[in-house]
Amino acid sequence: DVKVTQSSRYLVKRTGEKVFLECVQDMDHENMFWYRQDPGLGLRLIYFSYDVKMKEKGDIPEGYSVSREKKERFSLILESASTNQTSMYLCASIPKPQGTYHTDTQYFGPGTRLTVL
Amino acid sequence: LAKTTQPISMDSYEGQEVNITCSHNNIATNDYITWYQQFPSQGPRFIIQGYKTKVTNEVASLFIPADRKSSTLSLPRVSLSDTAVYYCLVEGSSYKLIFGSGTRLLVRP
């Protein structure tokens, strides 16, 4: 069974701390994504990666960075956590498209609910 | 990237058919239309995808008119477990998926 796992379901950190959110997928997918989800705002794309060591900014990259050293792992880093980064963080992956691009399944992890005090 | 517009919320009763319409006026030739379902405290889950006309699977149907500027997700005979948020996405020659606010469907007994 395909799987995307995230390191924690719930996390509580203090303002100014450095925070690492880890995502691992076992499907050999090239593309991985980090989203945050807030009430009334839907899912917003933070960063994505289409290959090892490759990354691109999404719609709201400010205050975040990412790391993709291995194909199966995509890390989201909050360099100095702030209260406005309290949110649900979702990781997802999809395979490299074949031919005309479309995806029939983007696989999501269970999410990490981060609270910054 | 095409932007989508959907109703914020919908109410229904068990056993009814539910139709959720999504507007995507700026859809491009290469774009596909995909719908996801999300339950509380879970990541979104793929439901159905289509390019034009009608697509049906074991869960839902997707209707897309000829101009492709809108699409309708149809859920036959909903049950309480269909209470969730439904997202309409338009995606094509890009790695980025743009999720809007979705439609919150409440199914009542």
mmCIF file of C-alpha atoms in Angstrom:
data_model
loop_
_atom_site.group_PDB
_atom_site.id
_atom_site.type_symbol
_atom_site.label_atom_id
_atom_site.label_comp_id
_atom_site.label_asym_id
_atom_site.label_seq_id
_atom_site.Cartn_x
_atom_site.Cartn_y
_atom_site.Cartn_z
ATOM 1 C CA ASP A 1 0.000 0.000 0.000
ATOM 2 C CA VAL A 2 1.352 3.396 -0.961
ATOM 3 C CA LYS A 3 2.303 5.672 1.852
ATOM 4 C CA VAL A 4 3.298 9.207 2.719
ATOM 5 C CA THR A 5 4.309 9.587 6.328
ATOM 6 C CA GLN A 6 5.019 12.673 8.362
ATOM 7 C CA SER A 7 7.249 12.685 11.385
ATOM 8 C CA SER A 8 4.711 14.028 13.867
ATOM 9 C CA ARG A 9 0.931 14.390 14.046
ATOM 10 C CA TYR A 10 1.109 17.114 16.676
ATOM 11 C CA LEU A 11 3.952 19.461 17.519
ATOM 12 C CA VAL A 12 4.234 22.356 19.969
ATOM 13 C CA LYS A 13 7.151 24.771 19.671
ATOM 14 C CA ARG A 14 8.107 28.146 21.032
ATOM 15 C CA THR A 15 8.616 31.364 19.120
ATOM 16 C CA GLY A 16 12.111 31.566 17.686
ATOM 17 C CA GLU A 17 12.776 27.844 17.699
ATOM 18 C CA LYS A 18 14.036 26.083 14.590
ATOM 19 C CA VAL A 19 11.486 23.493 13.513
ATOM 20 C CA PHE A 20 11.929 20.522 11.200
ATOM 21 C CA LEU A 21 8.969 18.753 9.626
ATOM 22 C CA GLU A 22 9.864 15.524 7.882
ATOM 23 C CA CYS A 23 8.007 13.765 5.104
ATOM 24 C CA VAL A 24 8.823 10.362 3.660
ATOM 25 C CA GLN A 25 7.172 8.585 0.742
ATOM 26 C CA ASP A 26 7.730 4.979 -0.287
ATOM 27 C CA MET A 27 6.442 5.214 -3.861
ATOM 28 C CA ASP A 28 9.629 6.388 -5.598
ATOM 29 C CA HIS A 29 7.859 9.602 -6.625
ATOM 30 C CA GLU A 30 9.858 12.429 -8.130
ATOM 31 C CA ASN A 31 7.607 15.282 -7.037
ATOM 32 C CA MET A 32 6.980 16.249 -3.445
ATOM 33 C CA PHE A 33 5.066 19.169 -1.967
ATOM 34 C CA TRP A 34 4.558 21.022 1.273
ATOM 35 C CA TYR A 35 1.272 22.793 1.956
ATOM 36 C CA ARG A 36 -0.194 24.556 4.917
ATOM 37 C CA GLN A 37 -3.885 24.552 5.636
ATOM 38 C CA ASP A 38 -5.715 27.201 7.620
ATOM 39 C CA PRO A 39 -9.449 27.624 8.246
ATOM 40 C CA GLY A 40 -11.118 29.477 5.404
ATOM 41 C CA LEU A 41 -7.970 29.552 3.281
ATOM 42 C CA GLY A 42 -7.846 26.013 1.925
ATOM 43 C CA LEU A 43 -4.461 24.509 1.119
ATOM 44 C CA ARG A 44 -1.647 26.845 0.179
ATOM 45 C CA LEU A 45 1.545 25.654 -1.466
ATOM 46 C CA ILE A 46 4.742 26.521 0.406
ATOM 47 C CA TYR A 47 7.443 24.733 -1.577
ATOM 48 C CA PHE A 48 7.740 21.847 -3.952
ATOM 49 C CA SER A 49 10.519 19.675 -5.307
ATOM 50 C CA TYR A 50 10.598 17.844 -8.625
ATOM 51 C CA ASP A 51 13.881 16.038 -8.059
ATOM 52 C CA VAL A 52 16.582 15.471 -5.497
ATOM 53 C CA LYS A 53 18.225 18.751 -4.525
ATOM 54 C CA MET A 54 15.724 20.666 -6.670
ATOM 55 C CA LYS A 55 13.194 22.992 -5.123
ATOM 56 C CA GLU A 56 10.849 25.735 -6.176
ATOM 57 C CA LYS A 57 8.888 28.286 -4.207
ATOM 58 C CA GLY A 58 5.182 27.959 -3.972
ATOM 59 C CA ASP A 59 2.757 30.723 -3.123
ATOM 60 C CA ILE A 60 3.817 31.387 0.466
ATOM 61 C CA PRO A 61 7.523 30.500 0.914
ATOM 62 C CA GLU A 62 8.385 33.333 3.294
ATOM 63 C CA GLY A 63 9.664 32.077 6.629
ATOM 64 C CA TYR A 64 10.242 28.554 5.324
ATOM 65 C CA SER A 65 12.977 26.593 3.632
ATOM 66 C CA VAL A 66 13.149 23.012 2.387
ATOM 67 C CA SER A 67 15.639 20.241 1.903
ATOM 68 C CA ARG A 68 15.560 17.248 -0.443
ATOM 69 C CA GLU A 69 18.763 15.243 -0.095
ATOM 70 C CA LYS A 70 17.154 11.899 -0.918
ATOM 71 C CA LYS A 71 14.333 11.097 -3.286
ATOM 72 C CA GLU A 72 12.052 9.697 -0.614
ATOM 73 C CA ARG A 73 12.450 12.500 1.932
ATOM 74 C CA PHE A 74 11.357 16.135 1.794
ATOM 75 C CA SER A 75 11.895 18.326 4.831
ATOM 76 C CA LEU A 76 10.249 21.621 5.680
ATOM 77 C CA ILE A 77 12.236 23.947 7.916
ATOM 78 C CA LEU A 78 10.979 26.876 9.921
ATOM 79 C CA GLU A 79 14.186 28.775 10.638
ATOM 80 C CA SER A 80 12.664 30.828 13.453
ATOM 81 C CA ALA A 81 9.142 29.796 14.255
ATOM 82 C CA SER A 82 6.538 32.505 14.720
ATOM 83 C CA THR A 83 2.974 32.354 16.022
ATOM 84 C CA ASN A 84 1.550 33.030 12.558
ATOM 85 C CA GLN A 85 3.059 29.726 11.449
ATOM 86 C CA THR A 86 0.674 27.836 13.691
ATOM 87 C CA SER A 87 -1.131 25.668 11.169
ATOM 88 C CA MET A 88 -1.743 22.208 9.741
ATOM 89 C CA TYR A 89 1.113 21.173 7.459
ATOM 90 C CA LEU A 90 0.503 18.620 4.730
ATOM 91 C CA CYS A 91 3.046 16.806 2.623
ATOM 92 C CA ALA A 92 2.191 15.188 -0.724
ATOM 93 C CA SER A 93 3.863 13.368 -3.569
ATOM 94 C CA ILE A 94 3.103 12.477 -7.160
ATOM 95 C CA PRO A 95 5.087 10.581 -9.803
ATOM 96 C CA LYS A 96 6.818 12.241 -12.688
ATOM 97 C CA PRO A 97 4.259 12.847 -15.444
ATOM 98 C CA GLN A 98 4.381 10.728 -18.559
ATOM 99 C CA GLY A 99 3.507 12.635 -21.721
ATOM 100 C CA THR A 100 0.813 15.273 -21.377
ATOM 101 C CA TYR A 101 0.896 16.290 -17.797
ATOM 102 C CA HIS A 102 -1.912 15.486 -15.474
ATOM 103 C CA THR A 103 -2.028 13.664 -12.214
ATOM 104 C CA ASP A 104 -4.605 11.122 -11.320
ATOM 105 C CA THR A 105 -3.515 10.753 -7.768
ATOM 106 C CA GLN A 106 -1.608 13.051 -5.502
ATOM 107 C CA TYR A 107 -0.874 11.188 -2.287
ATOM 108 C CA PHE A 108 -1.081 13.145 0.927
ATOM 109 C CA GLY A 109 0.329 12.420 4.330
ATOM 110 C CA PRO A 110 -1.808 12.610 7.483
ATOM 111 C CA GLY A 111 -0.631 16.119 8.320
ATOM 112 C CA THR A 112 1.262 17.729 11.201
ATOM 113 C CA ARG A 113 -0.620 20.158 13.392
ATOM 114 C CA LEU A 114 1.987 22.668 14.554
ATOM 115 C CA THR A 115 1.341 25.096 17.362
ATOM 116 C CA VAL A 116 3.840 27.897 17.972
ATOM 117 C CA LEU A 117 3.523 29.531 21.388
ATOM 118 C CA LEU B 1 -2.727 28.751 -13.562
ATOM 119 C CA ALA B 2 -6.493 28.585 -13.778
ATOM 120 C CA LYS B 3 -8.317 29.652 -10.655
ATOM 121 C CA THR B 4 -11.420 27.857 -9.471
ATOM 122 C CA THR B 5 -14.557 29.073 -7.727
ATOM 123 C CA GLN B 6 -16.850 26.791 -5.735
ATOM 124 C CA PRO B 7 -19.641 27.281 -3.216
ATOM 125 C CA ILE B 8 -18.381 27.597 0.330
ATOM 126 C CA SER B 9 -20.828 25.092 1.754
ATOM 127 C CA MET B 10 -23.721 22.792 0.886
ATOM 128 C CA ASP B 11 -26.236 20.830 2.930
ATOM 129 C CA SER B 12 -27.905 17.584 1.937
ATOM 130 C CA TYR B 13 -29.708 14.586 3.405
ATOM 131 C CA GLU B 14 -28.804 10.941 3.336
ATOM 132 C CA GLY B 15 -29.816 9.198 0.122
ATOM 133 C CA GLN B 16 -29.928 12.349 -1.981
ATOM 134 C CA GLU B 17 -27.779 13.121 -5.003
ATOM 135 C CA VAL B 18 -25.405 16.031 -4.472
ATOM 136 C CA ASN B 19 -24.009 18.162 -7.273
ATOM 137 C CA ILE B 20 -21.138 20.546 -6.593
ATOM 138 C CA THR B 21 -20.275 22.949 -9.380
ATOM 139 C CA CYS B 22 -16.878 24.494 -9.919
ATOM 140 C CA SER B 23 -16.151 27.459 -12.164
ATOM 141 C CA HIS B 24 -12.794 27.688 -13.982
ATOM 142 C CA ASN B 25 -13.123 30.328 -16.667
ATOM 143 C CA ASN B 26 -9.427 30.508 -17.504
ATOM 144 C CA ILE B 27 -8.840 26.811 -18.043
ATOM 145 C CA ALA B 28 -6.099 26.084 -20.561
ATOM 146 C CA THR B 29 -6.053 23.512 -23.326
ATOM 147 C CA ASN B 30 -3.732 21.152 -21.443
ATOM 148 C CA ASP B 31 -5.539 21.434 -18.107
ATOM 149 C CA TYR B 32 -7.373 18.558 -16.487
ATOM 150 C CA ILE B 33 -10.016 18.911 -13.800
ATOM 151 C CA THR B 34 -9.531 16.961 -10.605
ATOM 152 C CA TRP B 35 -11.608 16.672 -7.453
ATOM 153 C CA TYR B 36 -10.318 15.789 -4.003
ATOM 154 C CA GLN B 37 -12.126 14.947 -0.775
ATOM 155 C CA GLN B 38 -10.828 15.812 2.673
ATOM 156 C CA PHE B 39 -12.030 14.615 6.060
ATOM 157 C CA PRO B 40 -11.079 16.418 9.272
ATOM 158 C CA SER B 41 -7.513 15.773 10.418
ATOM 159 C CA GLN B 42 -6.632 13.928 7.223
ATOM 160 C CA GLY B 43 -4.914 14.846 3.970
ATOM 161 C CA PRO B 44 -6.995 15.258 0.796
ATOM 162 C CA ARG B 45 -7.862 12.146 -1.167
ATOM 163 C CA PHE B 46 -8.286 11.919 -4.938
ATOM 164 C CA ILE B 47 -11.873 11.299 -6.092
ATOM 165 C CA ILE B 48 -12.073 11.749 -9.845
ATOM 166 C CA GLN B 49 -10.434 13.446 -12.802
ATOM 167 C CA GLY B 50 -11.608 14.382 -16.285
ATOM 168 C CA TYR B 51 -10.829 16.425 -19.376
ATOM 169 C CA LYS B 52 -14.188 16.744 -21.125
ATOM 170 C CA THR B 53 -17.717 15.293 -21.276
ATOM 171 C CA LYS B 54 -18.415 12.782 -18.534
ATOM 172 C CA VAL B 55 -16.322 10.546 -16.338
ATOM 173 C CA THR B 56 -17.712 8.040 -13.864
ATOM 174 C CA ASN B 57 -16.071 5.815 -11.282
ATOM 175 C CA GLU B 58 -17.283 3.838 -8.292
ATOM 176 C CA VAL B 59 -17.431 6.945 -6.121
ATOM 177 C CA ALA B 60 -18.664 9.836 -8.274
ATOM 178 C CA SER B 61 -19.359 11.286 -11.691
ATOM 179 C CA LEU B 62 -17.797 14.340 -13.234
ATOM 180 C CA PHE B 63 -19.620 16.379 -15.855
ATOM 181 C CA ILE B 64 -17.689 18.827 -18.017
ATOM 182 C CA PRO B 65 -19.467 20.923 -20.677
ATOM 183 C CA ALA B 66 -17.991 21.533 -24.099
ATOM 184 C CA ASP B 67 -16.490 24.925 -23.208
ATOM 185 C CA ARG B 68 -14.823 23.383 -20.105
ATOM 186 C CA LYS B 69 -15.293 26.598 -18.126
ATOM 187 C CA SER B 70 -17.054 24.730 -15.372
ATOM 188 C CA SER B 71 -17.441 21.212 -14.045
ATOM 189 C CA THR B 72 -19.882 19.428 -11.752
ATOM 190 C CA LEU B 73 -19.034 16.712 -9.277
ATOM 191 C CA SER B 74 -22.007 14.429 -8.716
ATOM 192 C CA LEU B 75 -22.213 12.207 -5.638
ATOM 193 C CA PRO B 76 -25.068 9.684 -5.908
ATOM 194 C CA ARG B 77 -27.063 8.802 -2.798
ATOM 195 C CA VAL B 78 -24.831 10.441 -0.214
ATOM 196 C CA SER B 79 -24.395 9.036 3.257
ATOM 197 C CA LEU B 80 -23.274 10.634 6.518
ATOM 198 C CA SER B 81 -19.715 9.516 5.769
ATOM 199 C CA ASP B 82 -19.642 11.771 2.704
ATOM 200 C CA THR B 83 -19.561 14.803 4.991
ATOM 201 C CA ALA B 84 -16.245 16.382 4.040
ATOM 202 C CA VAL B 85 -14.630 19.257 2.181
ATOM 203 C CA TYR B 86 -14.459 18.856 -1.599
ATOM 204 C CA TYR B 87 -11.819 20.620 -3.660
ATOM 205 C CA CYS B 88 -11.876 21.309 -7.366
ATOM 206 C CA LEU B 89 -8.496 21.705 -9.044
ATOM 207 C CA VAL B 90 -7.422 22.577 -12.542
ATOM 208 C CA GLU B 91 -3.991 21.289 -13.443
ATOM 209 C CA GLY B 92 -1.992 20.954 -16.584
ATOM 210 C CA SER B 93 1.573 21.563 -17.647
ATOM 211 C CA SER B 94 2.781 22.416 -14.202
ATOM 212 C CA TYR B 95 3.920 20.625 -11.123
ATOM 213 C CA LYS B 96 1.933 22.966 -8.925
ATOM 214 C CA LEU B 97 -1.518 22.130 -7.668
ATOM 215 C CA ILE B 98 -3.624 25.070 -6.575
ATOM 216 C CA PHE B 99 -6.212 24.275 -3.933
ATOM 217 C CA GLY B 100 -8.974 26.801 -3.293
ATOM 218 C CA SER B 101 -11.116 26.972 -0.184
ATOM 219 C CA GLY B 102 -13.212 23.999 -1.201
ATOM 220 C CA THR B 103 -16.879 23.219 -0.586
ATOM 221 C CA ARG B 104 -17.890 21.993 2.837
ATOM 222 C CA LEU B 105 -20.593 19.361 2.370
ATOM 223 C CA LEU B 106 -22.756 18.459 5.356
ATOM 224 C CA VAL B 107 -24.935 15.381 5.027
ATOM 225 C CA ARG B 108 -27.751 15.203 7.567
ATOM 226 C CA PRO B 109 -29.644 12.097 8.695
#
